[in-house]
XYZ file of C-alpha atoms in Angstrom:
510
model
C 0.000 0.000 0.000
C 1.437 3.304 -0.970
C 3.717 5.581 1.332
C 3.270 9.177 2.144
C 6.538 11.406 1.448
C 6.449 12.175 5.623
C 5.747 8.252 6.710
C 9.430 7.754 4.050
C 11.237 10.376 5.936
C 10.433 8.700 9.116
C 11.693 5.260 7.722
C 15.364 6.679 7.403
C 15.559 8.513 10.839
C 16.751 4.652 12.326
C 19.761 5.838 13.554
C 21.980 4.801 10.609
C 25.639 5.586 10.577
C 26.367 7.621 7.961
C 29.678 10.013 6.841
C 30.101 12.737 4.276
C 32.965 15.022 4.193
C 34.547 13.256 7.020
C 31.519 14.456 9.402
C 28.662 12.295 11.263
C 25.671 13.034 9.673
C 22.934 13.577 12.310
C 19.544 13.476 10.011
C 19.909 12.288 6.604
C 16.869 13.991 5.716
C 17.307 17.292 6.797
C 21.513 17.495 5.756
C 22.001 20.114 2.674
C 23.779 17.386 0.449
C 20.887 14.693 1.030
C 18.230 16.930 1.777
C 17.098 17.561 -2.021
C 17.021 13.832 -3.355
C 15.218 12.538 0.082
C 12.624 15.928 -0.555
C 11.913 14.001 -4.180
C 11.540 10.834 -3.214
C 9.551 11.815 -0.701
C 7.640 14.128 -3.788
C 7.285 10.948 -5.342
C 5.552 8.481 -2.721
C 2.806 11.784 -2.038
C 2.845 12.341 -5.959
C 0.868 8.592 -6.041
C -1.765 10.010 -2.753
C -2.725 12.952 -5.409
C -5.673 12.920 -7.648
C -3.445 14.442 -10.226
C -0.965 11.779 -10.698
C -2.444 9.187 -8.787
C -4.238 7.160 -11.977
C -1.474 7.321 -13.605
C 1.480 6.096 -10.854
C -0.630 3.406 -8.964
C -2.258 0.344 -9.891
C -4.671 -1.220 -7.649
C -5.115 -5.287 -6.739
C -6.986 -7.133 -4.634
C -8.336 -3.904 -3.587
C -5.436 -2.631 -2.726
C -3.767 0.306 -4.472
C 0.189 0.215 -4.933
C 2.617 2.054 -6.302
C 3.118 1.026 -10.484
C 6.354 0.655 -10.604
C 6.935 -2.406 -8.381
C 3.987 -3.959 -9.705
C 4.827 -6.870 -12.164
C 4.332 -7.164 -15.535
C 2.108 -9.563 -17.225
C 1.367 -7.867 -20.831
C 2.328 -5.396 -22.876
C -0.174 -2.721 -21.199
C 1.553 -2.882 -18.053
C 4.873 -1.772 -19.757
C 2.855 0.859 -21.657
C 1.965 2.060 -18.301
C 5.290 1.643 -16.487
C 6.453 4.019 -19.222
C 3.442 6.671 -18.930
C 4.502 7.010 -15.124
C 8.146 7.217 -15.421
C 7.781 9.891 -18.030
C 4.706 11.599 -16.285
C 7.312 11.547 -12.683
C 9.855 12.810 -14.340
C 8.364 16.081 -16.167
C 6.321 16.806 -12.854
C 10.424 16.702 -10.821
C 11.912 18.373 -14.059
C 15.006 16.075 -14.465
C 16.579 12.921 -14.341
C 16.553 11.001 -11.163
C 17.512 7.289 -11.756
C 17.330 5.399 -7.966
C 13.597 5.624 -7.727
C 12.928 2.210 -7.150
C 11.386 1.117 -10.169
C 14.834 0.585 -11.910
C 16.036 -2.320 -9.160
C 13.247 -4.135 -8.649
C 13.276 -5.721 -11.611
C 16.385 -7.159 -10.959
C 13.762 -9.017 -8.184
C 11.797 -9.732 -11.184
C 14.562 -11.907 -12.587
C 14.976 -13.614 -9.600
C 11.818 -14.588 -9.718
C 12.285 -16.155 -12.886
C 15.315 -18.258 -11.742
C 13.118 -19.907 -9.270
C 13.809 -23.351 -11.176
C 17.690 -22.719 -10.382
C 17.392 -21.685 -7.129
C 14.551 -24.594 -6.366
C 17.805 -26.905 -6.633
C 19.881 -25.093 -4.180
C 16.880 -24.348 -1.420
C 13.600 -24.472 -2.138
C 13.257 -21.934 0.599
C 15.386 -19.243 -1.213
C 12.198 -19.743 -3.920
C 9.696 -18.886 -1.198
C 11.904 -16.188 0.223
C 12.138 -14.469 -3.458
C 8.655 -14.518 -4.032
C 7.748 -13.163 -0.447
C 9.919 -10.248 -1.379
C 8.465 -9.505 -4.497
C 5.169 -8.980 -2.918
C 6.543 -7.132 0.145
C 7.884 -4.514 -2.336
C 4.391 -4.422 -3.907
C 3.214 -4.066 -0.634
C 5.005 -2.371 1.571
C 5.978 0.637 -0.709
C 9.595 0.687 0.621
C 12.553 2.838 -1.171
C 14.505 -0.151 -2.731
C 17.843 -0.180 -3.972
C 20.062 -2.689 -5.149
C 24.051 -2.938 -3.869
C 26.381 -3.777 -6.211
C 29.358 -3.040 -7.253
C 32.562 -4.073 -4.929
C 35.756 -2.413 -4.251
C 38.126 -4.092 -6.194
C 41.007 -5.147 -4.705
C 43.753 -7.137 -6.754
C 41.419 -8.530 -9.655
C 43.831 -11.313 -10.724
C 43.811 -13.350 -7.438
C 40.724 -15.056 -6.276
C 39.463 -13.441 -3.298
C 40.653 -16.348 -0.740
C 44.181 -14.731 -1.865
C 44.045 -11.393 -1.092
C 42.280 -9.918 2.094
C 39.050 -11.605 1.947
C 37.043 -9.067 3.471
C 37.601 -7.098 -0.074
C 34.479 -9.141 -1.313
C 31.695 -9.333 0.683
C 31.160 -12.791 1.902
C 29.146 -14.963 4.573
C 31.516 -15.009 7.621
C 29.286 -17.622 9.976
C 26.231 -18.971 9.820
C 23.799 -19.013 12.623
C 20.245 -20.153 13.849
C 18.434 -16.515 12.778
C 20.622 -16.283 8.864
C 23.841 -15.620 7.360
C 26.342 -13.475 8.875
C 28.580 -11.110 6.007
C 31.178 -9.136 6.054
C 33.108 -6.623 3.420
C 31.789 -3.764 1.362
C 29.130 -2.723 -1.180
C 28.742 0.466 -3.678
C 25.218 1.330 -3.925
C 24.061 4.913 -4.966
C 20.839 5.994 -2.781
C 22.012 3.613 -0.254
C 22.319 5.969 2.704
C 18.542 7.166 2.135
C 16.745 4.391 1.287
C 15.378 1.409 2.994
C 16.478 -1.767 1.813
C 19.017 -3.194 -0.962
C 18.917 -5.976 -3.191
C 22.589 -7.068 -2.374
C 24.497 -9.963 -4.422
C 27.716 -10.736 -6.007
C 29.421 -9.134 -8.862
C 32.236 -11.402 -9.990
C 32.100 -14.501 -11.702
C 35.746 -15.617 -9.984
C 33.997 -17.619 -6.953
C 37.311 -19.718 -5.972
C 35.286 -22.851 -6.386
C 33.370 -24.506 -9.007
C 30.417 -25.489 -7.036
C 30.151 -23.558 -3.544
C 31.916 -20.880 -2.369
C 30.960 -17.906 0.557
C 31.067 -14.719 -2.214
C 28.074 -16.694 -3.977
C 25.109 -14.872 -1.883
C 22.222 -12.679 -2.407
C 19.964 -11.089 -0.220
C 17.596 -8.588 0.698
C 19.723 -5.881 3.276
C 17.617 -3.875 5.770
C 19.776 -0.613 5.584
C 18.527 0.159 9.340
C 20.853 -2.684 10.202
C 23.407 -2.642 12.847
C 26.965 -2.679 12.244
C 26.107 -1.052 8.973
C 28.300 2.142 7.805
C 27.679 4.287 4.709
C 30.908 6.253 4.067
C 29.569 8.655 1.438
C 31.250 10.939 -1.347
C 30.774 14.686 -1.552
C 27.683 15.704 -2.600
C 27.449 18.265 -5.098
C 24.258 19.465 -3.748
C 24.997 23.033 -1.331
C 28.620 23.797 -2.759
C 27.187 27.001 -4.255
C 24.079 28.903 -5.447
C 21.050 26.929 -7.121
C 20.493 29.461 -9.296
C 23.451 28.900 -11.084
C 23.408 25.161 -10.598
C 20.334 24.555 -10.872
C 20.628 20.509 -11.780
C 23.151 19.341 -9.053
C 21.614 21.242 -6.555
C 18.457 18.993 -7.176
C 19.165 15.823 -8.816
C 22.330 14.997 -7.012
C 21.999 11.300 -5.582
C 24.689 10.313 -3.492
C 26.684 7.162 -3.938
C 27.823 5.487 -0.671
C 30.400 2.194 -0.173
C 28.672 0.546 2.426
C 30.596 -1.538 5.153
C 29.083 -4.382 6.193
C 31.156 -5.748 9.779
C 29.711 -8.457 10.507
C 25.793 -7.807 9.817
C 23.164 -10.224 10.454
C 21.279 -11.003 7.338
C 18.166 -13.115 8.664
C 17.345 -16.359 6.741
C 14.295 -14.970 5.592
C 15.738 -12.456 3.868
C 18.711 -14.522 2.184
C 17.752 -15.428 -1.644
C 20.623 -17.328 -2.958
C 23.629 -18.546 -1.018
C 26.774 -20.762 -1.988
C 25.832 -22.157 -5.021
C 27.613 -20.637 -8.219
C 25.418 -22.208 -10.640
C 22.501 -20.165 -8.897
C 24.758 -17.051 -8.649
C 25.906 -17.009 -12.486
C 22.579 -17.354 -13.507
C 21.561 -14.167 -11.602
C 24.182 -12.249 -13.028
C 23.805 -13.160 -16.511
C 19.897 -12.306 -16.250
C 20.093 -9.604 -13.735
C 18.796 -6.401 -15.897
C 15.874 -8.215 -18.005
C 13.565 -6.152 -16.576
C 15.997 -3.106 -14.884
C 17.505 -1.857 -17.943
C 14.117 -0.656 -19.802
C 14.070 2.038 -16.987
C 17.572 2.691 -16.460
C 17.430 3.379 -20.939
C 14.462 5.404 -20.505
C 16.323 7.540 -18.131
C 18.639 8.749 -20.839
C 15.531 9.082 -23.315
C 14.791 11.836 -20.744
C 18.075 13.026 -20.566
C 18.268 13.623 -24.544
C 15.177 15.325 -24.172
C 17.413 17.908 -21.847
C 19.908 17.789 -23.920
C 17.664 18.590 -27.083
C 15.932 21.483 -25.425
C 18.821 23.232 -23.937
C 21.235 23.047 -27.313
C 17.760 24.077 -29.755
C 16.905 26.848 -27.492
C 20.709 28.639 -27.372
C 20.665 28.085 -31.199
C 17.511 30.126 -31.535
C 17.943 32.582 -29.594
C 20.999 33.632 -31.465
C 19.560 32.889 -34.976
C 22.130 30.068 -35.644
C 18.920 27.204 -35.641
C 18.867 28.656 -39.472
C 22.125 27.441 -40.538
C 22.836 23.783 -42.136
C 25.889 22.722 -39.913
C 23.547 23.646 -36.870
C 20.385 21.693 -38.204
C 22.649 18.697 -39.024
C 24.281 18.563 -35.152
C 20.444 19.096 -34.253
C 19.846 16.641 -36.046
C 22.155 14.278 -35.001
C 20.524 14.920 -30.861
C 17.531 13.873 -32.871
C 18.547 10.777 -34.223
C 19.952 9.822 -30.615
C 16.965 10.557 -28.959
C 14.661 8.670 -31.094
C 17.134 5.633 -31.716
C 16.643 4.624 -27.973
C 13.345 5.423 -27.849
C 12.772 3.079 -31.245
C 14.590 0.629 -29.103
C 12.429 0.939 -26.026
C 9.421 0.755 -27.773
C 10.408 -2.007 -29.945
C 11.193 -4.230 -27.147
C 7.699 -3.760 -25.918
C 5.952 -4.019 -28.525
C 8.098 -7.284 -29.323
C 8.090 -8.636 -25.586
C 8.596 -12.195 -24.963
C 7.382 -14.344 -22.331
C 9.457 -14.697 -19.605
C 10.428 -18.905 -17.917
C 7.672 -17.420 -15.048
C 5.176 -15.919 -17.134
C 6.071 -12.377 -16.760
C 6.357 -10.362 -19.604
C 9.521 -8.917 -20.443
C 10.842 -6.642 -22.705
C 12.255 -8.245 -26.123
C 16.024 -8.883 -24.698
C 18.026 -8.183 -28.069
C 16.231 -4.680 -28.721
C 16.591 -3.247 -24.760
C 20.246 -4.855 -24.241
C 21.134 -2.907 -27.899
C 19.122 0.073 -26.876
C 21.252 0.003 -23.495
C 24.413 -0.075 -25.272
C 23.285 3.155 -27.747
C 22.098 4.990 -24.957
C 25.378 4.562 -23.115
C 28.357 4.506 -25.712
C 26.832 7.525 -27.418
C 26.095 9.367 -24.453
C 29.612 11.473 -24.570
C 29.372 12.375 -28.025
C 25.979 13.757 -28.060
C 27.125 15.611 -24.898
C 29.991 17.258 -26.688
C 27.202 18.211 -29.526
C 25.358 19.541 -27.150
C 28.200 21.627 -25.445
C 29.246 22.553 -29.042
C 25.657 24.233 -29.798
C 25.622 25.666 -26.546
C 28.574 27.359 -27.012
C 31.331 28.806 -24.998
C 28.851 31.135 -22.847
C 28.466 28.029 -20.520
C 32.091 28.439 -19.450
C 32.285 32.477 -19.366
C 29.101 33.504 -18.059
C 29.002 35.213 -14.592
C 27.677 33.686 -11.825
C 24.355 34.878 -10.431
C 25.851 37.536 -8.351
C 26.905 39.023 -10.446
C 23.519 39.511 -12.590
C 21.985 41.416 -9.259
C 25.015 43.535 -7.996
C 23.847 46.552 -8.415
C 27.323 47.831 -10.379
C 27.348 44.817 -12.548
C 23.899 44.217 -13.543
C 23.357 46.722 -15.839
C 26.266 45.532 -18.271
C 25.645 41.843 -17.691
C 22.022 42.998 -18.714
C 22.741 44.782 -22.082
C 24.812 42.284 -23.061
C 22.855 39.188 -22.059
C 19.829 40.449 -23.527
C 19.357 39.812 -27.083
C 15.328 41.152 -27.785
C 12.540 41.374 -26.337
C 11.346 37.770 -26.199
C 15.274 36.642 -25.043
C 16.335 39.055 -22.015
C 18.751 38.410 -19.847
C 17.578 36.982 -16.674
C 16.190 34.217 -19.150
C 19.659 33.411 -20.841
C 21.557 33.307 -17.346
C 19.370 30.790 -16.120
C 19.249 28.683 -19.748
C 23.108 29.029 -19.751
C 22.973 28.204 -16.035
C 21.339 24.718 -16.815
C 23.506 23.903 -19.674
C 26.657 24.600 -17.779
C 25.151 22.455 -15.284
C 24.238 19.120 -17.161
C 27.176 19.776 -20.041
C 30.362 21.495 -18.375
C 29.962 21.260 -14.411
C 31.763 18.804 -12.274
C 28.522 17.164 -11.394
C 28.048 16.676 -15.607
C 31.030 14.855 -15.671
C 29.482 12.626 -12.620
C 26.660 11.936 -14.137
C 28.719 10.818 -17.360
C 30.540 8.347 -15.748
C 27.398 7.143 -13.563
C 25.914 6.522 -16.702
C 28.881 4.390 -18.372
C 28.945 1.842 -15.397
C 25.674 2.093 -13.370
C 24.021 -0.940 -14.937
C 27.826 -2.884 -15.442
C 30.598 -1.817 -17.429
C 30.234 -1.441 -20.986
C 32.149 -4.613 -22.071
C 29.202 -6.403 -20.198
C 26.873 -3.866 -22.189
C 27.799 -6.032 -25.030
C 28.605 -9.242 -23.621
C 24.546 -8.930 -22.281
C 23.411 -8.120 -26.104
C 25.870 -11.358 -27.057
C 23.618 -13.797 -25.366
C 20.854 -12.483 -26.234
C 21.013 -11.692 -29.952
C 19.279 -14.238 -32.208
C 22.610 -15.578 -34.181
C 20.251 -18.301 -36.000
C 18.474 -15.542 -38.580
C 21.601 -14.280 -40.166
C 23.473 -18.093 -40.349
C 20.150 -19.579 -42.162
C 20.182 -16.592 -44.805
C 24.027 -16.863 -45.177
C 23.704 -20.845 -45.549
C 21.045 -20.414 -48.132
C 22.060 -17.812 -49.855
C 26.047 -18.993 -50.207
C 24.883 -22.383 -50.786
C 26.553 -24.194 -48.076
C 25.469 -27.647 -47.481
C 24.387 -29.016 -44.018
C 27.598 -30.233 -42.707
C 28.866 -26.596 -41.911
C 26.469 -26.534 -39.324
C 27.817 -29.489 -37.292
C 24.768 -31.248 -36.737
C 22.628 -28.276 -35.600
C 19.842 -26.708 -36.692
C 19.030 -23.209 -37.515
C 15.948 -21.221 -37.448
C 15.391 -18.900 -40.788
C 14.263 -15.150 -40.076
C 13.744 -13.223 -37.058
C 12.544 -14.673 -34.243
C 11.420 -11.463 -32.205
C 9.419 -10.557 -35.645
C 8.053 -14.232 -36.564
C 6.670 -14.800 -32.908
C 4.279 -11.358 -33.318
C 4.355 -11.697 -37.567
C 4.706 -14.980 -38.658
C 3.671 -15.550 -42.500
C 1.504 -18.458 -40.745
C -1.412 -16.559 -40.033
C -2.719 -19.713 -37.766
C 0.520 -19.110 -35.863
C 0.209 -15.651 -34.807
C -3.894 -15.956 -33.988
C -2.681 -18.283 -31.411
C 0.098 -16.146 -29.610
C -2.972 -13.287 -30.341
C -4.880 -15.577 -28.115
C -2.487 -16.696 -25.512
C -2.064 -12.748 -24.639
């Protein structure tokens, strides 16, 4: 059932241990550098209480209305409508916030599809997964997912270095697992509970080892500590940065000495086989938000570059229409991509629907590689006034303002309070420090960009272009090895099949 904004703030005053700039932070929602990002979550949960937004961000079962984006999906409607909300919350905030929830609980999701793998290691960790799933749904609670690890010396196994690097179960006991070592997980220090597992595929044994675990981490937890970076958010006026003073969300490395993870709570443990399989199939469902973040953030990027051209006159000339352009052809290649892999889902081994693997894993990889060219085209249209302009101040001295005024203002539609605070948000998402954050966020939030590709590898449908080759070259059977290959595209013959019989059954199935 869903949350009010106040009843969230309440959920992180537990007395956490947290650190930023070397200081003890007493509230985490009321310090300047957290303050903002807790503020829009908390917008968020009372966005789905309003009559305004509520239709559109909830979905009610059983009677019981919960929030949309940890509902799961069944058909292609529901992803329709998980994409209607996240654009609808993210116009109503005006920006890009990406730990809202909705992005890592899908990596649940998957889970949830594993169930036949994990059945052979516990059939508890099944019931466990599934409990979860529903809790989410229920509950409302701010869920994050802790990831990444520090790294340590990445050509021993972790038995041979310090083997706290990793995090790993230390002891087991009658109430569930007891871990120990460290976790990177943006959001963590504000939100309530983390979808924890293991990121590297070096276990130190081939069939069991203690760095195999998942679970779900209460971040109220004792002997938890959340050493966070700077924040950007407070360093100077909002006015002239108007982006990371709102939309800055802090990443944390999160110690875990010796924290009691209750068996309930623990969804896979030891086995390899079960933890592989999570990795490999860990952003099925996650990465369709996480794209349509940066659908969003061409959208910025589209607005702020078109409006500078215009207001100079330059949105008439060729070489700025083609760099336009080019935004353009960003912008609507992921969003082709995201709407492709709905409107191709597949079913997923439990019956959920997910988005067509190929198209979102490819869209993931455009979204991301491209990102830091079509932020240099953006800087370029924006021009060099995002790295000279004066800082607010300096528009409202008294002795200043009326030069900075005659020569900010172009006419009468473009004066020049308006171009400070344009420039002021370009600077902000192109040129600042926090821009160059958000870059990098973007490159390795969802895994590095090697396993970008290596997640559009296993999922690409290699059979289509081997049949037409084969046919079309001629070559006889024996090339194949004994296999078989299926002619055409899969994604397209499941929804499209020339066999009309064929696709009036799927028709029905949905």
């Amino acid at each position: 059932m869903i949350r009010t904004g106040q009843e969230y703030r309440d959920s992180i005053r537990d007395g956490r241990r947290i650190w930023i700039n070397g200081e003890r932070v007493a509230d985490v929602t009321a310090h300047p550098m957290f303050k903002p990002l807790v503020d829009i979550r908390a917008r968020i949960f009372d966005m789905q209480h309003e009559a305004e937004h509520q239709e559109l961000m909830t979905v009610t079962q059983d009677g019981e209305r919960n929030a949309l984006g940890s509902a799961l999906p069944y058909t292609q409607d529901d992803w329709w409508s998980k994409r209607r909300a996240t654009d609808h919350m993210l116009n109503q905030i005006g920006g890009v916030v990406t730990r809202v929830g909705d992005e890592t609980v899908g990596e649940m999701w998957s889970l949830y599809d594993g169930q036949d793998v994990l059945n052979e290691v516990d059939p508890q960790f099944s019931k466990n997964i599934e409990t979860h799933i529903h809790r989410v749904l229920k509950e409302d609670p701010f869920h994050v997912s802790a990831n990444t690890d520090p790294k340590g010396d990445r050509s021993k196994a972790p038995q041979d270095q310090d083997p706290d690097m990793l995090l790993h179960v230390v002891k087991e006991t009658d109430a569930g697992i007891v871990v120990r070592g460290a976790k990177y997980e943006t959001a963590a220090a504000y939100a309530n509970q983390a979808f924890t597992k293991p990121t590297i595929a070096n276990w130190g044994n081939n069939a069991l080892s203690d760095y195999a675990v998942g679970f779900i981490c209460d971040l109220g937890s004792p002997n938890l500590r959340f050493i966070c970076r700077t924040g950007f958010a407070g360093r100077a006026d909002a006015r002239d940065y108007p982006l990371a003073n709102k939309f800055d969300e802090v990443d944390t490395i999160v110690i875990f000495d010796d924290v009691l993870i209750p068996w309930e709570n623990v969804l896979f443990y030891r086995h390899t086989k079960a933890a592989t399989f999570i990795r490999a199939t860990l952003h099925r469902y996650s990465a369709f938000a996480f794209v349509q973040r940066n659908l969003k953030l061409a959208d910025m990027m589209i607005g702020a570059a078109l409006f500078n051209a215009r207001q100079t006159g330059l949105d008439k000339q060729q070489a700025v229409q083609e760099k336009l352009a080019q935004l353009a052809v960003y912008r609507e290649g992921i969003n082709a991509h995201l709407t492709a892999s709905i409107a191709l889902g597949e079913r997923s081994p439990a019956g959920l629907m997910m988005p067509n693997q190929s198209l979102l894993y490819t869209g993931r990889v455009l979204a991301c590689s491209q990102l830091h060219e079509m932020m240099h085209i953006a800087r370029e249209l924006c021009g060099g006034q995002i790295c000279v302009t004066p800082d607010v101040a300096s528009f409202e001295n008294p002795e200043t303002k009326p030069w900075l005024d005659k020569f900010y203002t172009i006419n009468e539609e473009w004066v020049a309070e308006d171009r400070r605070k344009l420039l002021a948000f370009a600077r902000d998402m192109l040129n600042s420090d926090y821009a160059g954050h958000r870059l990098t966020f973007q490159l390795f939030a969802q895994s590095p960009p090697f396993a970008h590709l290596a997640a559009v590898y296993r999922n690409f449908d290699w059979d289509g272009p081997l049949a037409f080759v084969k046919e079309a070259a001629g070559l006889s059977d024996t090339v194949m090895g004994g296999r078989t290959l299926s002619p055409g595209d899969s994604a397209i013959s499941s929804w499209f099949s020339p066999d009309i019989s064929t696709h009036a059954k799927r028709t029905a199935a949905e």
